[in-house]
Amino acid sequence: MGFASASGHGVRLLLLAPPGAGKGTQGERLAAWSGARHIAAGDLLRAQAQAEGPLGREIAAHQARGDLVPDQIVLDVLTPAVTEAAAHGGYILDGFPRTLPQAIAAAELAARLGVTLDAAIYLHAPEPVLTRRLLDRASQSGRSDDKADVIRHRLRVFAETTGPLVPYYTERGILVAVDADQPPDTVTADIQARLSGLTRAADR
Ligand code: ADP
């Protein structure tokens, strides 16, 4: 295993990143590397959106507009997955939390489960780079929100609503900022180097 948390109960990381920064790709790689589960909020919500009924329709409508799904729905969908993962080698949260109330709920959940967050990895890249990547991906993704106007809106929602989590985790001493405007392998290597540095610091 490449990274063992100081507590010895698996790793718990979250990926904080605007659309197009590569959190899905990095989340999968970090899960394979650490043995923790990759929990992608957008994927779990897209799966729920397929379900018949009002809840599925509500989630689908928010996602298609590029708006955040209401916090309570997100928590209802994510909490069982996080609880299960905490008992089996830890979790890499991809796209959750995305609002301050979600961050507070995630911290309360971790406390209830008797675990702590090791790091919040902030993947950053210039907005034109993010826009280009999302537009390049749009033709294959089949996602209702990969359209130029919705992409612009998602980037604005990130800046306004999720961006404040960067100072939030900085204040808590666990923010790890990584330049995501590099090839995927380089980004992975940078994250791994920073996390290994953290475990060494914790060992001292
Ligand atoms: P991206 O980061 O490229 O927008 P995601 O798959 O992470 O892709 O998210 C897609 C959409 O799913 C978001 O625009 C939002 O509608 C919904 N979503 C994902 N995570 C959350 C969350 N934590 N809170 C609210 N909505 C979310």
Short mmCIF file of C-alpha atoms and ligand atoms in Angstrom, two decimals:
data_model
loop_
_atom_site.label_atom_id
_atom_site.label_comp_id
_atom_site.label_asym_id
_atom_site.label_seq_id
_atom_site.Cartn_x
_atom_site.Cartn_y
_atom_site.Cartn_z
CA MET A 1 0.00 0.00 0.00
CA GLY A 2 1.33 3.38 -0.97
CA PHE A 3 -0.17 5.46 1.78
CA ALA A 4 -1.23 4.36 5.23
CA SER A 5 -2.99 6.84 7.40
CA ALA A 6 -1.37 7.73 10.69
CA SER A 7 -4.39 6.33 12.54
CA GLY A 8 -3.94 2.91 10.92
CA HIS A 9 -7.60 2.67 9.88
CA GLY A 10 -7.26 3.18 6.15
CA VAL A 11 -7.15 6.52 4.38
CA ARG A 12 -9.76 9.21 4.16
CA LEU A 13 -9.27 11.83 1.52
CA LEU A 14 -11.44 14.22 -0.36
CA LEU A 15 -10.95 15.70 -3.79
CA LEU A 16 -11.98 19.31 -4.10
CA ALA A 17 -11.87 20.37 -7.72
CA PRO A 18 -13.75 22.33 -10.35
CA PRO A 19 -15.40 20.48 -13.25
CA GLY A 20 -12.73 19.32 -15.71
CA ALA A 21 -9.84 19.23 -13.22
CA GLY A 22 -9.68 15.42 -13.37
CA LYS A 23 -10.99 14.40 -9.96
CA GLY A 24 -12.67 11.26 -11.37
CA THR A 25 -9.42 10.04 -12.95
CA GLN A 26 -7.31 10.87 -9.92
CA GLY A 27 -9.91 9.47 -7.52
CA GLU A 28 -9.83 6.07 -9.24
CA ARG A 29 -6.03 5.99 -9.26
CA LEU A 30 -5.74 7.02 -5.63
CA ALA A 31 -8.25 4.35 -4.63
CA ALA A 32 -6.24 1.66 -6.44
CA TRP A 33 -3.04 2.96 -4.81
CA SER A 34 -4.34 3.25 -1.26
CA GLY A 35 -6.90 0.46 -1.03
CA ALA A 36 -9.63 2.94 -0.09
CA ARG A 37 -12.96 3.14 -1.92
CA HIS A 38 -13.55 5.75 -4.59
CA ILE A 39 -16.91 7.41 -3.90
CA ALA A 40 -17.91 9.75 -6.74
CA ALA A 41 -20.85 11.94 -5.70
CA GLY A 42 -21.78 12.84 -9.29
CA ASP A 43 -21.84 9.15 -10.35
CA LEU A 44 -23.95 8.08 -7.37
CA LEU A 45 -26.38 10.95 -8.04
CA ARG A 46 -26.52 10.14 -11.79
CA ALA A 47 -27.36 6.53 -10.87
CA GLN A 48 -30.16 7.75 -8.57
CA ALA A 49 -31.39 10.07 -11.31
CA GLN A 50 -32.10 7.02 -13.49
CA ALA A 51 -34.63 5.74 -10.95
CA GLU A 52 -38.33 6.18 -11.66
CA GLY A 53 -40.17 8.65 -9.46
CA PRO A 54 -39.97 12.22 -8.16
CA LEU A 55 -36.57 11.90 -6.44
CA GLY A 56 -34.86 10.68 -9.60
CA ARG A 57 -36.53 13.41 -11.65
CA GLU A 58 -35.48 16.11 -9.18
CA ILE A 59 -31.84 14.98 -9.18
CA ALA A 60 -31.78 14.74 -12.99
CA ALA A 61 -33.21 18.25 -13.35
CA HIS A 62 -30.57 19.83 -11.06
CA GLN A 63 -27.76 17.97 -12.80
CA ALA A 64 -28.95 18.89 -16.30
CA ARG A 65 -28.96 22.60 -15.33
CA GLY A 66 -25.52 22.36 -13.73
CA ASP A 67 -26.97 23.33 -10.36
CA LEU A 68 -26.04 21.54 -7.17
CA VAL A 69 -28.43 18.88 -5.94
CA PRO A 70 -29.94 19.97 -2.56
CA ASP A 71 -27.73 19.12 0.43
CA GLN A 72 -30.23 16.81 2.14
CA ILE A 73 -30.61 14.62 -0.97
CA VAL A 74 -26.82 14.46 -1.37
CA LEU A 75 -26.39 13.44 2.27
CA ASP A 76 -29.08 10.77 2.00
CA VAL A 77 -27.33 9.28 -1.05
CA LEU A 78 -23.73 9.61 0.21
CA THR A 79 -23.98 8.71 3.91
CA PRO A 80 -24.51 4.93 3.47
CA ALA A 81 -21.60 4.69 0.99
CA VAL A 82 -19.25 6.64 3.29
CA THR A 83 -20.30 4.63 6.35
CA GLU A 84 -19.68 1.35 4.54
CA ALA A 85 -16.30 2.50 3.16
CA ALA A 86 -15.12 3.78 6.56
CA ALA A 87 -15.36 0.21 7.83
CA HIS A 88 -13.48 -1.23 4.80
CA GLY A 89 -10.16 0.54 4.22
CA GLY A 90 -11.36 4.12 4.02
CA TYR A 91 -12.64 6.45 1.30
CA ILE A 92 -11.65 8.86 -1.42
CA LEU A 93 -14.52 11.32 -1.72
CA ASP A 94 -14.79 12.75 -5.23
CA GLY A 95 -17.10 15.76 -5.47
CA PHE A 96 -18.38 15.62 -1.90
CA PRO A 97 -18.56 17.85 0.07
CA ARG A 98 -19.31 20.73 -2.30
CA THR A 99 -20.98 23.21 0.06
CA LEU A 100 -20.17 24.43 3.56
CA PRO A 101 -23.20 22.64 5.10
CA GLN A 102 -22.07 19.42 3.37
CA ALA A 103 -18.54 19.89 4.78
CA ILE A 104 -19.96 20.29 8.27
CA ALA A 105 -22.17 17.21 7.79
CA ALA A 106 -19.19 15.21 6.47
CA ALA A 107 -17.14 16.17 9.54
CA GLU A 108 -20.02 15.17 11.84
CA LEU A 109 -20.39 11.86 10.02
CA ALA A 110 -16.64 11.16 10.34
CA ALA A 111 -16.81 11.97 14.06
CA ARG A 112 -19.77 9.58 14.48
CA LEU A 113 -17.77 6.89 12.67
CA GLY A 114 -14.71 7.59 14.85
CA VAL A 115 -12.45 8.61 11.94
CA THR A 116 -10.72 11.80 10.77
CA LEU A 117 -10.01 13.22 7.33
CA ASP A 118 -6.33 12.88 6.32
CA ALA A 119 -6.30 15.48 3.55
CA ALA A 120 -8.42 17.61 1.25
CA ILE A 121 -6.73 17.57 -2.16
CA TYR A 122 -7.46 20.71 -4.16
CA LEU A 123 -6.87 20.18 -7.88
CA HIS A 124 -6.61 23.54 -9.62
CA ALA A 125 -6.24 24.62 -13.24
CA PRO A 126 -6.93 27.83 -15.18
CA GLU A 127 -10.54 28.22 -16.29
CA PRO A 128 -9.80 28.17 -20.07
CA VAL A 129 -8.06 24.79 -19.57
CA LEU A 130 -11.07 23.39 -17.69
CA THR A 131 -13.51 24.67 -20.33
CA ARG A 132 -11.47 23.17 -23.16
CA ARG A 133 -11.25 19.77 -21.47
CA LEU A 134 -14.99 19.68 -20.79
CA LEU A 135 -15.86 20.69 -24.35
CA ASP A 136 -13.43 18.08 -25.72
CA ARG A 137 -15.09 15.42 -23.58
CA ALA A 138 -18.64 16.55 -24.36
CA SER A 139 -19.10 14.54 -27.55
CA GLN A 140 -18.27 11.20 -25.86
CA SER A 141 -19.58 11.78 -22.35
CA GLY A 142 -23.29 11.62 -23.16
CA ARG A 143 -23.85 13.79 -20.09
CA SER A 144 -26.73 16.26 -20.13
CA ASP A 145 -24.50 18.90 -18.47
CA ASP A 146 -21.58 18.83 -20.94
CA LYS A 147 -22.84 21.74 -23.07
CA ALA A 148 -21.10 25.12 -23.40
CA ASP A 149 -23.67 27.18 -21.44
CA VAL A 150 -24.10 24.54 -18.70
CA ILE A 151 -20.29 24.14 -18.42
CA ARG A 152 -19.99 27.91 -17.85
CA HIS A 153 -22.65 27.69 -15.16
CA ARG A 154 -20.98 24.68 -13.43
CA LEU A 155 -17.67 26.58 -13.27
CA ARG A 156 -19.46 29.58 -11.73
CA VAL A 157 -21.23 27.36 -9.18
CA PHE A 158 -17.84 25.89 -8.23
CA ALA A 159 -16.26 29.33 -7.79
CA GLU A 160 -19.15 30.68 -5.72
CA THR A 161 -20.27 27.70 -3.64
CA THR A 162 -17.48 25.12 -3.49
CA GLY A 163 -14.51 27.52 -3.66
CA PRO A 164 -15.05 28.63 -0.02
CA LEU A 165 -14.13 25.08 1.06
CA VAL A 166 -10.50 25.84 0.07
CA PRO A 167 -10.01 28.33 2.97
CA TYR A 168 -12.19 26.07 5.17
CA TYR A 169 -9.79 23.10 4.82
CA THR A 170 -6.71 25.37 4.81
CA GLU A 171 -7.76 26.64 8.25
CA ARG A 172 -8.08 23.04 9.41
CA GLY A 173 -4.51 22.37 8.26
CA ILE A 174 -5.34 19.57 5.80
CA LEU A 175 -5.44 21.31 2.40
CA VAL A 176 -3.07 19.90 -0.23
CA ALA A 177 -3.12 22.05 -3.39
CA VAL A 178 -1.92 20.36 -6.59
CA ASP A 179 -1.52 21.83 -10.09
CA ALA A 180 -3.96 19.88 -12.29
CA ASP A 181 -2.79 21.56 -15.52
CA GLN A 182 -0.24 18.78 -16.12
CA PRO A 183 -0.45 15.29 -17.66
CA PRO A 184 -2.55 12.86 -15.53
CA ASP A 185 0.48 10.75 -14.49
CA THR A 186 2.31 13.85 -13.25
CA VAL A 187 -0.73 14.97 -11.25
CA THR A 188 -0.99 11.50 -9.67
CA ALA A 189 2.73 11.51 -8.82
CA ASP A 190 2.46 14.98 -7.28
CA ILE A 191 -0.49 13.95 -5.12
CA GLN A 192 1.28 10.77 -3.99
CA ALA A 193 4.46 12.67 -3.12
CA ARG A 194 2.52 15.21 -1.07
CA LEU A 195 0.57 12.50 0.77
CA SER A 196 3.70 10.48 1.52
CA GLY A 197 5.21 13.67 2.95
CA LEU A 198 2.17 13.98 5.20
CA THR A 199 2.49 10.45 6.60
CA ARG A 200 6.19 11.01 7.26
CA ALA A 201 5.39 14.25 9.07
CA ALA A 202 2.75 12.43 11.13
CA ASP A 203 5.27 9.70 12.04
CA ARG A 204 7.74 12.14 13.53
P1 ADP B 1 -18.29 17.85 -12.46
O1 ADP B 1 -17.38 18.07 -11.31
O2 ADP B 1 -17.58 17.77 -13.77
O3 ADP B 1 -19.42 18.85 -12.51
P2 ADP B 1 -19.63 15.60 -11.14
O4 ADP B 1 -20.02 14.28 -11.72
O5 ADP B 1 -18.78 15.62 -9.94
O6 ADP B 1 -18.97 16.40 -12.35
O7 ADP B 1 -20.98 16.40 -10.77
C1 ADP B 1 -22.02 16.55 -11.72
C2 ADP B 1 -23.26 17.17 -11.08
O8 ADP B 1 -23.73 16.32 -10.03
C3 ADP B 1 -23.10 18.53 -10.43
O9 ADP B 1 -23.20 19.59 -11.36
C4 ADP B 1 -24.28 18.53 -9.46
O10 ADP B 1 -25.51 18.73 -10.13
C5 ADP B 1 -24.28 17.10 -8.97
N1 ADP B 1 -23.43 16.94 -7.76
C6 ADP B 1 -22.31 16.18 -7.67
N2 ADP B 1 -21.80 16.24 -6.43
C7 ADP B 1 -22.62 17.05 -5.72
C8 ADP B 1 -22.63 17.52 -4.37
N3 ADP B 1 -21.70 17.15 -3.48
N4 ADP B 1 -23.62 18.36 -4.00
C9 ADP B 1 -24.58 18.72 -4.85
N5 ADP B 1 -24.63 18.33 -6.13
C10 ADP B 1 -23.66 17.50 -6.57
#
